[in-house]
Short mmCIF file of C-alpha atoms and ligand atoms in Angstrom, two decimals:
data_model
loop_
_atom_site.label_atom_id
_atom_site.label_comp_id
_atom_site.label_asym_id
_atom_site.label_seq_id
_atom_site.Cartn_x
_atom_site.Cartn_y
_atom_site.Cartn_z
CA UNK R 1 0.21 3.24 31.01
CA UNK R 2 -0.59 2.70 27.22
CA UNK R 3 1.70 3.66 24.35
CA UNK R 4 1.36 3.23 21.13
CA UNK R 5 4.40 3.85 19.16
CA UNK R 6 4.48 3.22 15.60
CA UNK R 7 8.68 3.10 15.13
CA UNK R 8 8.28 -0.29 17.72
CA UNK R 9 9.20 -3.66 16.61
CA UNK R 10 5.94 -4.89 18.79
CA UNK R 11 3.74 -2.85 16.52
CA UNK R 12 5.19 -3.99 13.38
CA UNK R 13 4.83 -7.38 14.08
CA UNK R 14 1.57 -7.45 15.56
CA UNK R 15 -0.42 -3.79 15.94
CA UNK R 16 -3.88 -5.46 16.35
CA UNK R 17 -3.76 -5.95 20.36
CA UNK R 18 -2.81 -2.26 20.28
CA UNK R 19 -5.52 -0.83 17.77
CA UNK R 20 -8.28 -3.12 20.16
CA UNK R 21 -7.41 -0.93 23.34
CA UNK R 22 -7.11 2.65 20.66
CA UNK R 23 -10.83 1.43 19.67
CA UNK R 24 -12.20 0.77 23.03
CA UNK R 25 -10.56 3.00 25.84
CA UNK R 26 -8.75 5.39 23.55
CA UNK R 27 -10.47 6.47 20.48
CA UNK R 28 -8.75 9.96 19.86
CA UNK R 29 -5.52 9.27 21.00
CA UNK R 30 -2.23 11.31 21.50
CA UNK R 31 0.57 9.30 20.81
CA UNK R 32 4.05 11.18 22.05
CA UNK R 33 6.01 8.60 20.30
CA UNK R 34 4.79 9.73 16.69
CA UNK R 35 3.87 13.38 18.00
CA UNK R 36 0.56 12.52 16.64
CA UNK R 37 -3.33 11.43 17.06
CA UNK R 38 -4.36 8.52 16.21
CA UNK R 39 -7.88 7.83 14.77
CA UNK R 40 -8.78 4.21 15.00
CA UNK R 41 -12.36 4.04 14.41
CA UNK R 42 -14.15 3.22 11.78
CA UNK R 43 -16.33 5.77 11.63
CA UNK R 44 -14.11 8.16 12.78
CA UNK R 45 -12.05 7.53 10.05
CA UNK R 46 -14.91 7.64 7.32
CA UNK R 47 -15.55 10.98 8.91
CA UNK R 48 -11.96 12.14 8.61
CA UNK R 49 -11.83 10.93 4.71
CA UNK R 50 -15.12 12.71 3.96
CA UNK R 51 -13.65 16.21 5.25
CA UNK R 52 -9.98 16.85 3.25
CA UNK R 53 -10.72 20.37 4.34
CA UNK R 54 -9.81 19.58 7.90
CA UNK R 55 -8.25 16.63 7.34
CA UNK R 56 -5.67 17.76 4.89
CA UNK R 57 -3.22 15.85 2.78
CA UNK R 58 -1.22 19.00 2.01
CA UNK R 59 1.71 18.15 4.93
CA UNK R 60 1.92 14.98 3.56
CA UNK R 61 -0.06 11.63 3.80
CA UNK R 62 3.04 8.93 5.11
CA UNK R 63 3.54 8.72 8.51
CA UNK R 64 6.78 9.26 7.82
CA UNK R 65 6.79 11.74 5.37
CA UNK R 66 9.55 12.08 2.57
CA UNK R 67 11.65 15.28 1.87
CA UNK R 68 9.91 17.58 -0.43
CA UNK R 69 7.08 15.82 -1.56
CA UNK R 70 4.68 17.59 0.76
CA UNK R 71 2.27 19.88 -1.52
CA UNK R 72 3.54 18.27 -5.12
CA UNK R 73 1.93 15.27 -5.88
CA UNK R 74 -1.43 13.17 -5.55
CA UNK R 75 -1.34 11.89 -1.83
CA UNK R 76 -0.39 15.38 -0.33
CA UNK R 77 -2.50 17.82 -2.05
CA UNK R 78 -5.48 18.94 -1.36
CA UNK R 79 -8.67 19.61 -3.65
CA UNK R 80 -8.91 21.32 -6.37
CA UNK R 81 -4.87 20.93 -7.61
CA UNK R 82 -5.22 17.03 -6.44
CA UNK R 83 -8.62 16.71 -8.65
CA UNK R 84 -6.86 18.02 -11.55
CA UNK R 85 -3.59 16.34 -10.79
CA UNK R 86 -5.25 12.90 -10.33
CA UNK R 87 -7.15 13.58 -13.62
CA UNK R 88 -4.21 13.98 -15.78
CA UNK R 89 -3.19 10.30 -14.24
CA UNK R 90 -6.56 8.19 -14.06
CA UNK R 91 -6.96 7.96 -17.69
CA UNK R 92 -4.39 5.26 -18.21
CA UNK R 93 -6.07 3.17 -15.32
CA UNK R 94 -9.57 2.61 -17.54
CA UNK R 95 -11.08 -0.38 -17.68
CA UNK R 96 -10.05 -0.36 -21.54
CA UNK R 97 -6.38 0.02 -20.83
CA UNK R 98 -6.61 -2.56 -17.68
CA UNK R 99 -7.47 -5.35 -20.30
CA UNK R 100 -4.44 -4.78 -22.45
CA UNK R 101 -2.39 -5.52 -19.48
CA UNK R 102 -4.21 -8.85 -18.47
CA UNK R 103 -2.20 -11.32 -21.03
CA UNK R 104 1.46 -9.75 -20.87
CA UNK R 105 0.29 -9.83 -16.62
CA UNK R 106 -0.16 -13.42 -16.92
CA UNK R 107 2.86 -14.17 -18.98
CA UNK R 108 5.29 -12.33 -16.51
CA UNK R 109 3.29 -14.48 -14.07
CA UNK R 110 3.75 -17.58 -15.20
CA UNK R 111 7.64 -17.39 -16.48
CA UNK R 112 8.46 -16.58 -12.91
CA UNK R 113 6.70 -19.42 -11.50
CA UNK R 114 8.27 -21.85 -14.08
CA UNK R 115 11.39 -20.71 -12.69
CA UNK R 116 10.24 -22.60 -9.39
CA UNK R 117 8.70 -25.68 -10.60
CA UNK R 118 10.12 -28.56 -8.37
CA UNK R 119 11.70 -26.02 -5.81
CA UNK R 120 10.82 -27.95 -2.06
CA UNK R 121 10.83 -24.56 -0.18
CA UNK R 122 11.53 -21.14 -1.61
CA UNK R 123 11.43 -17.52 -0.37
CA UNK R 124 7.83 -15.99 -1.39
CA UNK R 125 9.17 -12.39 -1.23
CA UNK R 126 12.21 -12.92 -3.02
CA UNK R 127 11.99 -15.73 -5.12
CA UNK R 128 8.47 -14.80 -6.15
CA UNK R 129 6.20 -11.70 -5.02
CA UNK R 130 8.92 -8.76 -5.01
CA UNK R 131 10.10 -10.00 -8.54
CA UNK R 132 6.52 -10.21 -10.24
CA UNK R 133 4.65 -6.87 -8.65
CA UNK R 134 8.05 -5.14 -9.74
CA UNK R 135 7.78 -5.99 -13.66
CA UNK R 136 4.19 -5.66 -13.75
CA UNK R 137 4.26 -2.27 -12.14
CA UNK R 138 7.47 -1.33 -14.79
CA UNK R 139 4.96 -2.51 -17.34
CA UNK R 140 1.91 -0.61 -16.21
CA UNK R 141 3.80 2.68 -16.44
CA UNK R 142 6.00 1.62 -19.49
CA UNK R 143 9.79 1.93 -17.65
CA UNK R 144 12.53 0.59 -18.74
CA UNK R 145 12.22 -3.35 -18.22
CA UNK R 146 16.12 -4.71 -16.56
CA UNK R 147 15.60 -2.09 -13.74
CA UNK R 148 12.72 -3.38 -11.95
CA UNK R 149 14.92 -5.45 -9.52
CA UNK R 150 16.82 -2.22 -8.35
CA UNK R 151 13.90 0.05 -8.25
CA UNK R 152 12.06 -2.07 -5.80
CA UNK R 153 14.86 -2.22 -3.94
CA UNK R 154 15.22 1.01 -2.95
CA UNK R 155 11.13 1.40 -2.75
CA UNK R 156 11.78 -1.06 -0.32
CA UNK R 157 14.13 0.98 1.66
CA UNK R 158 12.37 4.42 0.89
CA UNK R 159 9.43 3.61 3.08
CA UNK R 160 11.32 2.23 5.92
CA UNK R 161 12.50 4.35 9.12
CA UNK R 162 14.56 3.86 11.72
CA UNK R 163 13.21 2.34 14.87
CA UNK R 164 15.72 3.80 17.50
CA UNK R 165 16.05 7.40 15.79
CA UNK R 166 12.25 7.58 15.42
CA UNK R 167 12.86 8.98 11.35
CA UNK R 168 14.22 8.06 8.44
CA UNK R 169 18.21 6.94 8.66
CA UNK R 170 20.42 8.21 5.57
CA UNK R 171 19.77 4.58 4.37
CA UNK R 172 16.27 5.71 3.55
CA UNK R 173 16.77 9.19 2.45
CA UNK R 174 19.75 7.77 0.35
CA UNK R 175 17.70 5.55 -1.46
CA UNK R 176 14.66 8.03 -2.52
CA UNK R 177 17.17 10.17 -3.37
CA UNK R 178 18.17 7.65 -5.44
CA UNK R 179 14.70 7.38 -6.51
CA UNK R 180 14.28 10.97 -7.71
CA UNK R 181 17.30 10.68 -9.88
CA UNK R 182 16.31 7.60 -11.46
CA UNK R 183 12.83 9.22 -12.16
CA UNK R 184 14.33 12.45 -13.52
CA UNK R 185 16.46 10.23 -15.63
CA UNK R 186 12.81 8.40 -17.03
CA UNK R 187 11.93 11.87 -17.64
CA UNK R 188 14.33 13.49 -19.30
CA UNK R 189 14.67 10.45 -21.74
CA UNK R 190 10.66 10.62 -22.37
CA UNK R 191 11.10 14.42 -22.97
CA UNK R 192 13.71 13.23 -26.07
CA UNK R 193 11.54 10.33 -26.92
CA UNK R 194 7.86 10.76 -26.13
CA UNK R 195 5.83 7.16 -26.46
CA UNK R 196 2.56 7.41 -25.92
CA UNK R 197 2.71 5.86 -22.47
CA UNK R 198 1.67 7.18 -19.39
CA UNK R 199 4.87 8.82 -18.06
CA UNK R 200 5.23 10.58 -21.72
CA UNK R 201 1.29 11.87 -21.81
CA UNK R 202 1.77 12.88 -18.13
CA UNK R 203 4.98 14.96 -19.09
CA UNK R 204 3.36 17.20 -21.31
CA UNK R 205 -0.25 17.60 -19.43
CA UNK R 206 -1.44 20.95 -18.27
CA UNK R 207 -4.09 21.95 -15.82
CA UNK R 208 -6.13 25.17 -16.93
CA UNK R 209 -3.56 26.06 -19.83
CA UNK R 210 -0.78 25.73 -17.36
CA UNK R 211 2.08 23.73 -17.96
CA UNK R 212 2.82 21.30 -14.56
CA UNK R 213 5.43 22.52 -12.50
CA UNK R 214 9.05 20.69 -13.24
CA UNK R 215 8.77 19.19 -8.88
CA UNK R 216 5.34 17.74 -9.35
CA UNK R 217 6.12 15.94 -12.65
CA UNK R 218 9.21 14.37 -10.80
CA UNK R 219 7.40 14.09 -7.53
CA UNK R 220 4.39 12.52 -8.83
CA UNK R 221 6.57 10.02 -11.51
CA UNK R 222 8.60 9.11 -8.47
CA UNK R 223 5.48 8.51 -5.95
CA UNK R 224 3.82 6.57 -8.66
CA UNK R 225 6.94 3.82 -8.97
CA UNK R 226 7.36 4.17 -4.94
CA UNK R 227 3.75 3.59 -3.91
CA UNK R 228 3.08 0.99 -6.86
CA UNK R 229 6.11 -0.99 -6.06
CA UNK R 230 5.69 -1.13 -2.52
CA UNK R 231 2.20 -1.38 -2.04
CA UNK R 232 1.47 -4.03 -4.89
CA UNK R 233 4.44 -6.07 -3.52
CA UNK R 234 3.47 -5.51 -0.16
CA UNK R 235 -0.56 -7.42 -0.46
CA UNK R 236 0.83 -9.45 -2.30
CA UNK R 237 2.88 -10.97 0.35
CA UNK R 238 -0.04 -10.05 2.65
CA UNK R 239 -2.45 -12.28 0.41
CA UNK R 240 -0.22 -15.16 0.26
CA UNK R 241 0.91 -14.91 3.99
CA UNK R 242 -3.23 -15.48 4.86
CA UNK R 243 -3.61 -18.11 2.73
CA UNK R 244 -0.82 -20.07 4.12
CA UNK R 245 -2.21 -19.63 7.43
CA UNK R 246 -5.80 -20.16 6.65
CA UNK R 247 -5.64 -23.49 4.86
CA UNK R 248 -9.28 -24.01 4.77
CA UNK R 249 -9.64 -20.83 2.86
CA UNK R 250 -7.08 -21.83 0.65
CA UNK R 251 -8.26 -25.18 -0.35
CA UNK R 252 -11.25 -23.40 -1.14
CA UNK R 253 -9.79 -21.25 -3.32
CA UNK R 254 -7.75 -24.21 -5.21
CA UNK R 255 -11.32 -25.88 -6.06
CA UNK R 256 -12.69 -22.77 -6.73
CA UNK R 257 -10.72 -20.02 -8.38
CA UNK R 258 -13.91 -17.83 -8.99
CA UNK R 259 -13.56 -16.79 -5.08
CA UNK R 260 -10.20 -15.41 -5.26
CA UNK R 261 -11.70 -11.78 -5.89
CA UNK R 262 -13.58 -11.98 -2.62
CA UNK R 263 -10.70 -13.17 -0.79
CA UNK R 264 -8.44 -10.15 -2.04
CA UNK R 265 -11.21 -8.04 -0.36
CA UNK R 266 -11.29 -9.87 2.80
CA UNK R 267 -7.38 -9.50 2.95
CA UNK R 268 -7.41 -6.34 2.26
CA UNK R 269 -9.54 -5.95 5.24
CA UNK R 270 -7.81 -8.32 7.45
CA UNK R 271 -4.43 -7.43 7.27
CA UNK R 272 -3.56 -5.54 4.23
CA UNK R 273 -0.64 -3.66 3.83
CA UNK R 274 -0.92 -0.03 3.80
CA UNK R 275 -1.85 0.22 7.40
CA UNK R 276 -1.39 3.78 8.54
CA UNK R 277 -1.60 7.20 6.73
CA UNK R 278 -1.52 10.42 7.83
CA UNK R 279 -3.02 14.11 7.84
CA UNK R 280 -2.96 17.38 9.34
CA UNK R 281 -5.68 19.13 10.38
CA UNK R 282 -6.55 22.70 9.08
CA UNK R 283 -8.37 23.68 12.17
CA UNK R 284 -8.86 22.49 16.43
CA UNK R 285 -11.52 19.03 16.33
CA UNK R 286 -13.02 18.02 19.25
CA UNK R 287 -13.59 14.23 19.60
CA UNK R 288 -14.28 11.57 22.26
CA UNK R 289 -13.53 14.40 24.80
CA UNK R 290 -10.17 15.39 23.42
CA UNK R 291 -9.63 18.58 21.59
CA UNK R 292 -6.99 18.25 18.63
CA UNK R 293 -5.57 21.50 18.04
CA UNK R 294 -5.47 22.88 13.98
CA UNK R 295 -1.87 21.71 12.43
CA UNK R 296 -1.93 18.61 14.52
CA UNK R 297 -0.87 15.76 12.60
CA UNK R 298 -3.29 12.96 12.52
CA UNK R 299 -2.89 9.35 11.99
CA UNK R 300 -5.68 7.52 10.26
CA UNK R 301 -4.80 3.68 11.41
CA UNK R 302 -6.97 2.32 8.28
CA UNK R 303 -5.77 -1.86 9.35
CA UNK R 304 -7.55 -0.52 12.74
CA UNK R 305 -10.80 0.65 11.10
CA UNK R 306 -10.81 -2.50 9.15
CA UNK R 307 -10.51 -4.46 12.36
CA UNK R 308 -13.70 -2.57 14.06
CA UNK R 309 -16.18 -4.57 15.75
CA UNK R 310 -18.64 -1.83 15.22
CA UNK R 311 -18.40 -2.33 11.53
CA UNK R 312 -17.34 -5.87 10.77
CA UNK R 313 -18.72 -8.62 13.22
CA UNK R 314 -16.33 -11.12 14.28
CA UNK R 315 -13.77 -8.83 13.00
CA UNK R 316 -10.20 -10.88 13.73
CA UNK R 317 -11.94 -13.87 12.06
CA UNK R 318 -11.00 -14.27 8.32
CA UNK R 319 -13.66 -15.26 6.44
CA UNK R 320 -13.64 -15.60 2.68
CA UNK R 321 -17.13 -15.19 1.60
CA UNK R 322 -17.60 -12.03 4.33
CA UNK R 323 -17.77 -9.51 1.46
CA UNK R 324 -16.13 -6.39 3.28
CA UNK R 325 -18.45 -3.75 1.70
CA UNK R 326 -16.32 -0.19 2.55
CA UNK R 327 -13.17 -1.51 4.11
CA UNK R 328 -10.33 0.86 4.05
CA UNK R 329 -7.46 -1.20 2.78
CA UNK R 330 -7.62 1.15 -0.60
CA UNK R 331 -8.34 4.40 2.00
CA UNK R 332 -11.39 6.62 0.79
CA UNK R 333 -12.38 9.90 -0.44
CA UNK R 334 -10.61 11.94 -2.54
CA UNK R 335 -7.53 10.05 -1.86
CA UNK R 336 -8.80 6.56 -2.51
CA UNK R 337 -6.20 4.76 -4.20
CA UNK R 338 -6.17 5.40 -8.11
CA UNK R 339 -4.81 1.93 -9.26
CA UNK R 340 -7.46 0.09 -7.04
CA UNK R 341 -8.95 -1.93 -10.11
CA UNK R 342 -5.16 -2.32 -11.92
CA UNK R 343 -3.99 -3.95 -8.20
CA UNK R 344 -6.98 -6.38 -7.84
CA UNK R 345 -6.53 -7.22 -11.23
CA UNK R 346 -2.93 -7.87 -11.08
CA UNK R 347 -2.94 -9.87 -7.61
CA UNK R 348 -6.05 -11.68 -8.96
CA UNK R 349 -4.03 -13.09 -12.04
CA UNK R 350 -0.92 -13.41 -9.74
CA UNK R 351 -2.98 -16.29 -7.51
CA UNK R 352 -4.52 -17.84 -9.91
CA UNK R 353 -1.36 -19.13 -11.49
CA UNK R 354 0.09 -19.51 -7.97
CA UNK R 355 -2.24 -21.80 -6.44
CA UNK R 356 -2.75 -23.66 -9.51
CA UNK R 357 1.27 -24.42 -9.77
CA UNK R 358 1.59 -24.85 -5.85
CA UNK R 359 -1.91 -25.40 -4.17
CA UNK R 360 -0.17 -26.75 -0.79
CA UNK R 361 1.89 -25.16 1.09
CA UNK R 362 3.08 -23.98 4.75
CA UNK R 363 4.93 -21.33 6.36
CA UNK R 364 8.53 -22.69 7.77
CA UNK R 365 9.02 -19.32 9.97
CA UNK R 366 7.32 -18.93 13.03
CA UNK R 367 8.72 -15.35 13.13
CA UNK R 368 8.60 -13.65 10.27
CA UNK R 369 11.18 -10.40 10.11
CA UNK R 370 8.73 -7.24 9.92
CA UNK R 371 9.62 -4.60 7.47
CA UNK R 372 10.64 -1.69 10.20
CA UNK R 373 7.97 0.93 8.50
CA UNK R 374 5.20 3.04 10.32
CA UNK R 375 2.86 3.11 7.18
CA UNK R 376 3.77 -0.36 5.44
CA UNK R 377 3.47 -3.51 7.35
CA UNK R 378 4.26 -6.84 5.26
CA UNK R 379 7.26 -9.00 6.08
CA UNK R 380 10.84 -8.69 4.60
CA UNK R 381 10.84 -12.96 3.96
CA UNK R 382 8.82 -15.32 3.55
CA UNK R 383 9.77 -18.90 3.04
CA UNK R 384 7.25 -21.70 2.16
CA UNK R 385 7.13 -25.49 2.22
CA UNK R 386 5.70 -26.80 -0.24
CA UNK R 387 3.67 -29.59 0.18
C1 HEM X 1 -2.91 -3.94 -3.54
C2 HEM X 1 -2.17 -2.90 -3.80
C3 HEM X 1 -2.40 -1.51 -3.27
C4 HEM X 1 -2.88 -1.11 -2.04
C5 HEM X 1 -3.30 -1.99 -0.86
C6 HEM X 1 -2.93 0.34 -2.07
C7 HEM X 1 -3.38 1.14 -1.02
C8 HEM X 1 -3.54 2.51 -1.07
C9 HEM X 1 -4.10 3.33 0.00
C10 HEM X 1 -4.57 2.82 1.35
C11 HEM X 1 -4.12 4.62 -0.43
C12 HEM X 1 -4.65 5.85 0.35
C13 HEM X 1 -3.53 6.64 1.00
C14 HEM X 1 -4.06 7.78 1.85
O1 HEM X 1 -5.16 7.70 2.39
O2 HEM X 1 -3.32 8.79 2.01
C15 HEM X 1 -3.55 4.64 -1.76
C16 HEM X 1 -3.39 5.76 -2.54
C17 HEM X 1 -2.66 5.77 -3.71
N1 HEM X 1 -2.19 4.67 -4.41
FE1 HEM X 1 -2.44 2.72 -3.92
N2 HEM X 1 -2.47 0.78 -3.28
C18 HEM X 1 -2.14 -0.31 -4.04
C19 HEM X 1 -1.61 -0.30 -5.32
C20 HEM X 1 -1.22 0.83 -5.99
C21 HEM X 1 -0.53 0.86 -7.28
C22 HEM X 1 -0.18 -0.39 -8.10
C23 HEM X 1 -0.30 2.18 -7.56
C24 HEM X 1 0.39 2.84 -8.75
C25 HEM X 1 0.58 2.38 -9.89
C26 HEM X 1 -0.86 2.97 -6.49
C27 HEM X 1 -0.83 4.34 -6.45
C28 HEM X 1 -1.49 5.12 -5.50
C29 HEM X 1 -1.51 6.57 -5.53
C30 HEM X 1 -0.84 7.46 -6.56
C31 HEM X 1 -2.25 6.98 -4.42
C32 HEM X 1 -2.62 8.42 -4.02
C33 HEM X 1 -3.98 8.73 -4.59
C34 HEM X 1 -4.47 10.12 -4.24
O3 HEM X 1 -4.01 10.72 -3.27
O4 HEM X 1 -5.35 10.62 -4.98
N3 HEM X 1 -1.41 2.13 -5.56
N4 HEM X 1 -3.22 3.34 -2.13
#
């Protein structure tokens, strides 16, 4: 009988197997384990991201979803409040303000790999990747820099949940609580002080004259830090776990920097890091022969979609000059990840300096130690040899 259970330590390692036999015996699927669907389709899930008004975001968009953020900020709202919410925020990621952060990027960048010049074998995650997305991110939204290291940590642990309870563990609740302190803190500071970075413009924004309510400034501040964090530092280790493994692709990326952008795309097709989201559905959808009944959760398995044979010939094949058009490793529709062209930037910069400073190396685990998360997949260490 097939399960597929999110919370497992068998999905978290490896869900691809499982999304194959979702795609091709199971397409709307009712996993007891999550108490949810599970779209795995491609299509099916560019049908779900083109309809918010059945597929809403309003109950929350992570499989797991946090206390109280529900209904307050960008992922889990719904049209019109997220369309004015999101365009209070999408200013500061123009074009214009991306290319102030390119030099101060590649800076950060290369101070921390200076710190591992001559290093045989070192930790990618936390020697490298976890350190780097964390002070970029703190300088993309202007936070105080000497708390990145802490921050992350407990972005880290926000997004986790507890295998054997099937929800978060007071771990994980403990540390977004901490989370929503430290952002009120940020707040209440910018209030005193306002800069004219984003988090200070943001404070005082309205939408139709209307001032934004006290939970969505802290909620959407505190999403902001948690999904940057995480999901920057998660590709990141994504990116670099691919290119360890695919040495071919690699090498050609050491002789040729100008292909790193397409390889970002193919990894965020191939594996990329923000695997599955969820929604709830605002009335009953029949599909594949199932009907799913209206406040159903739903989840959209985007690293399935991006794995569909339908879509993407020879889809488990990595393959640097494939050119992904429409993969979903930024989602799509109205939810489509705001800091899409700030991430490829930054994780663009990130390997050119990388592979330039260490253009050979090798993975010494075999088994890498999964983060235990049911939207998040990207391992907790990585160590390299470096060659
Ligand atoms: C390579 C890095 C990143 C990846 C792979 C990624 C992936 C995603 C995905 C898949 C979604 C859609 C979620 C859904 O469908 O519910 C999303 C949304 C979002 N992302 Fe990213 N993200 C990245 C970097 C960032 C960064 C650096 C930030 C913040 C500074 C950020 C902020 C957001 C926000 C606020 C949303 C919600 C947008 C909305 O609902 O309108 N992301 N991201």
């Amino acid at each position: 009988m097939f399960s597929f259970d999110p919370y497992s330590p068998a999905v978290d390692s490896d869900p691809f197997p499982f999304y194959r036999t979702l795609r091709d015996e199971y397409p709307c699927f009712w996993s007891s384990e999550a108490n949810m669907w599970v779209l795995s389709r491609y299509a099916d899930l560019m049908a779900a991201l083109g309809n918010w008004q059945t597929y809403s975001s309003a109950r929350g968009n992570l499989m797991d979803e946090l206390p109280n953020r529900a209904g307050a900020t960008l992922g889990t709202t719904d049209p019109p409040r997220h369309d004015r919410l999101r365009a209070l925020i999408q200013h500061a990621f123009t074009k214009r303000n991306l290319d102030t952060l390119a030099d101060p990027i590649r800076a950060m960048v290369r101070a921390l790999i200076d710190n591992l010049r001559g290093a045989q074998q070192f930790d990618f995650v936390g020697d490298f990747s976890s350190k780097v997305t964390a002070k970029i991110l703190f300088r993309m939204l202007g936070l105080p820099e000497g708390d990145d290291q802490i921050v992350r940590e407990r972005a880290v642990l926000m997004v986790q949940s507890d295998a054997k309870t099937r929800q978060k563990g007071p771990e994980h609740i403990a540390a977004y609580n901490w989370m929503t302190d430290y952002a009120a803190k940020i707040i209440a500071e910018r209030r005193k002080n306002p800069g004219d970075d984003l988090l200070s413009q943001f404070f005082v924004a309205e939408i139709d004259g209307e001032r934004l309510a006290e939970r969505e400034v802290l909620l959407t501040t505190t999403t902001l830090i948690m999904a940057g964090v995480e999901s920057l530092g998660g590709f990141t280790v994504m990116f670099a776990l691919n290119l360890a493994d695919f040495a071919d692709a690699r090498r050609e990326l050491v002789a040729n920097p100008a292909l790193i952008p397409d390889a970002i795309e193919e990894s965020l097709r191939y594996n990329t890091s923000g695997q599955r989201f969820r929604r709830c559905l605002t009335k009953d959808v029949a599909l594949h022969g199932q009907t799913m009944q209206a406040g159903d959760f739903v989840c959209m398995a985007y690293g399935s979609g991006n794995r569909d044979e339908r879509q993407f010939p020879n889809p488990d094949v990595y393959d640097i000059r494939r050119k992904p058009r429409g993969h979903l490793g930024f989602g799509g529709g109205v939810h489509a990840c705001l800091a899409s062209m700030v991430a490829r930037m930054a994780v663009r910069i990130i390997f050119e300096e990388f592979l330039q400073a260490f253009p050979d190396f090798s993975r010494v685990q075999q088994q890498l130690p999964w983060m235990p998360s049911t939207t998040f997949r990207s391992p907790m260490r990585l160590d390299f040899a470096i060659n």
